[in-house]
Short mmCIF file of C-alpha atoms in Angstrom, two decimals:
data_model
loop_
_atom_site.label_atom_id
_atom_site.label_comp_id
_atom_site.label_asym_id
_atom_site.label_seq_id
_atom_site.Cartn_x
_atom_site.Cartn_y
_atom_site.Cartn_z
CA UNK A 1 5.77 89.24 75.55
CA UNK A 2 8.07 90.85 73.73
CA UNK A 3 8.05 88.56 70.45
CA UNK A 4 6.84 89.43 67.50
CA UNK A 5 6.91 93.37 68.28
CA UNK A 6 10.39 93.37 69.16
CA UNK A 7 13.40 90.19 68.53
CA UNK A 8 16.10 90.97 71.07
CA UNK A 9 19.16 89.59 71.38
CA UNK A 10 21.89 90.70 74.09
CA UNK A 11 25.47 89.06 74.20
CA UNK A 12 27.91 89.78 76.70
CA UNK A 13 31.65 89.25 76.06
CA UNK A 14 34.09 88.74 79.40
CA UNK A 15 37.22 89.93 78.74
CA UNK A 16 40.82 88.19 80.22
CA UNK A 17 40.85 91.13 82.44
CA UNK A 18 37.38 90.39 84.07
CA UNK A 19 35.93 93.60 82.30
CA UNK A 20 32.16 92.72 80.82
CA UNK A 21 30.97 94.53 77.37
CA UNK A 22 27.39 93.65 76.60
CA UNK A 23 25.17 94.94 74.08
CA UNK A 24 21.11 94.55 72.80
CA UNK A 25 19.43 94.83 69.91
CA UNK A 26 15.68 94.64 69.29
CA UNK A 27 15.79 94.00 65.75
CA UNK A 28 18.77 91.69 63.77
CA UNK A 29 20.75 93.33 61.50
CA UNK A 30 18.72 93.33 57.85
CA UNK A 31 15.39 93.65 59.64
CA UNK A 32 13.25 96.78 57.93
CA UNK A 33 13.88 98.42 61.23
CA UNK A 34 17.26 98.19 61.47
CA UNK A 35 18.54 97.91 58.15
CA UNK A 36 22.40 97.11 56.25
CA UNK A 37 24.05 99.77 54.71
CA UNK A 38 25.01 99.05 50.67
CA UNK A 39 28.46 99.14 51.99
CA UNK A 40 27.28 96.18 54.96
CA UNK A 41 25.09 94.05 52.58
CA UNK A 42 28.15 94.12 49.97
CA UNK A 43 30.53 92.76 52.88
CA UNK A 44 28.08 90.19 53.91
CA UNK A 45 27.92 88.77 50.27
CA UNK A 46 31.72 88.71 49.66
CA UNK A 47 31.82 87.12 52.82
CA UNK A 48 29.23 84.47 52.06
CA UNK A 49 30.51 84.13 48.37
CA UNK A 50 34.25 83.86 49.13
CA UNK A 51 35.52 80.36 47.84
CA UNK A 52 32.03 79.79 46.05
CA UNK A 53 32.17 82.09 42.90
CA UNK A 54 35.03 83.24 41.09
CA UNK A 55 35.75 87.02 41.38
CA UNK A 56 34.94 87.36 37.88
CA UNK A 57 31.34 85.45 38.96
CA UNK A 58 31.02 87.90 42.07
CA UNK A 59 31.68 90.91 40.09
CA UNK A 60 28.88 90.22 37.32
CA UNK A 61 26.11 88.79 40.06
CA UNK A 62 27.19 92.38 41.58
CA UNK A 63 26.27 93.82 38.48
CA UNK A 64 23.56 92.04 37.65
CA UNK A 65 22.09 92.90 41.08
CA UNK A 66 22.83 96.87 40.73
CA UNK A 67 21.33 96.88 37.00
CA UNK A 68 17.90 93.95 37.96
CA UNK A 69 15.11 96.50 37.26
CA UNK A 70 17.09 96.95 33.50
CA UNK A 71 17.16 93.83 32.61
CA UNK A 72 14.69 92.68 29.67
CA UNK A 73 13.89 89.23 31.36
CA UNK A 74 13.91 87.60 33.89
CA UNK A 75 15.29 85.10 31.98
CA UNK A 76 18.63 86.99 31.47
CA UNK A 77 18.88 88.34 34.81
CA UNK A 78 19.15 84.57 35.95
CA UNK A 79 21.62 83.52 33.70
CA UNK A 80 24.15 85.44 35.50
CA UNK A 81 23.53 83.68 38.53
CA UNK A 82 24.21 80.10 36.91
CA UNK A 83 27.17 81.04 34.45
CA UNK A 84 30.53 80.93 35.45
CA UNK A 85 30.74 79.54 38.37
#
């Protein structure tokens, strides 16, 4: 068995023209072994965040994110997940 070593996934997309593009992956996207670029995981959260937080909200959790292993507390680093909204 493949599963837990390897977690493929193949999708195959038939175009109007009858011409078949299918590709495989072992691991998803994110996995250790197959990892998001900064540029990727950044997309992924505006995605996922669009219509939820402000852009003022999305810019500071961005923030807070980049500058986590400054902050003083944990305390404050959560705060900027619950403010502004």
């Amino acid at each position: 068995a493949l599963f837990p070593r390897l977690q493929p996934c193949e999708v195959s997309i038939t175009m109007t023209d009858g011409t078949v593009h299918t590709d495989r992956m072992d691991y998803p996207m994110g996995d250790p072994r197959n990892p998001m670029s900064p540029e990727q995981m950044e997309n992924k959260f505006d995605g996922l965040a669009d219509g939820l937080l402000s852009a003022g909200a999305n810019k500071n959790v961005k923030r807070a994110i980049d500058q986590a292993e400054a902050a003083p507390t944990i305390r404050e680093l959560m705060e900027t997940f619950v403010a502004d909204l």
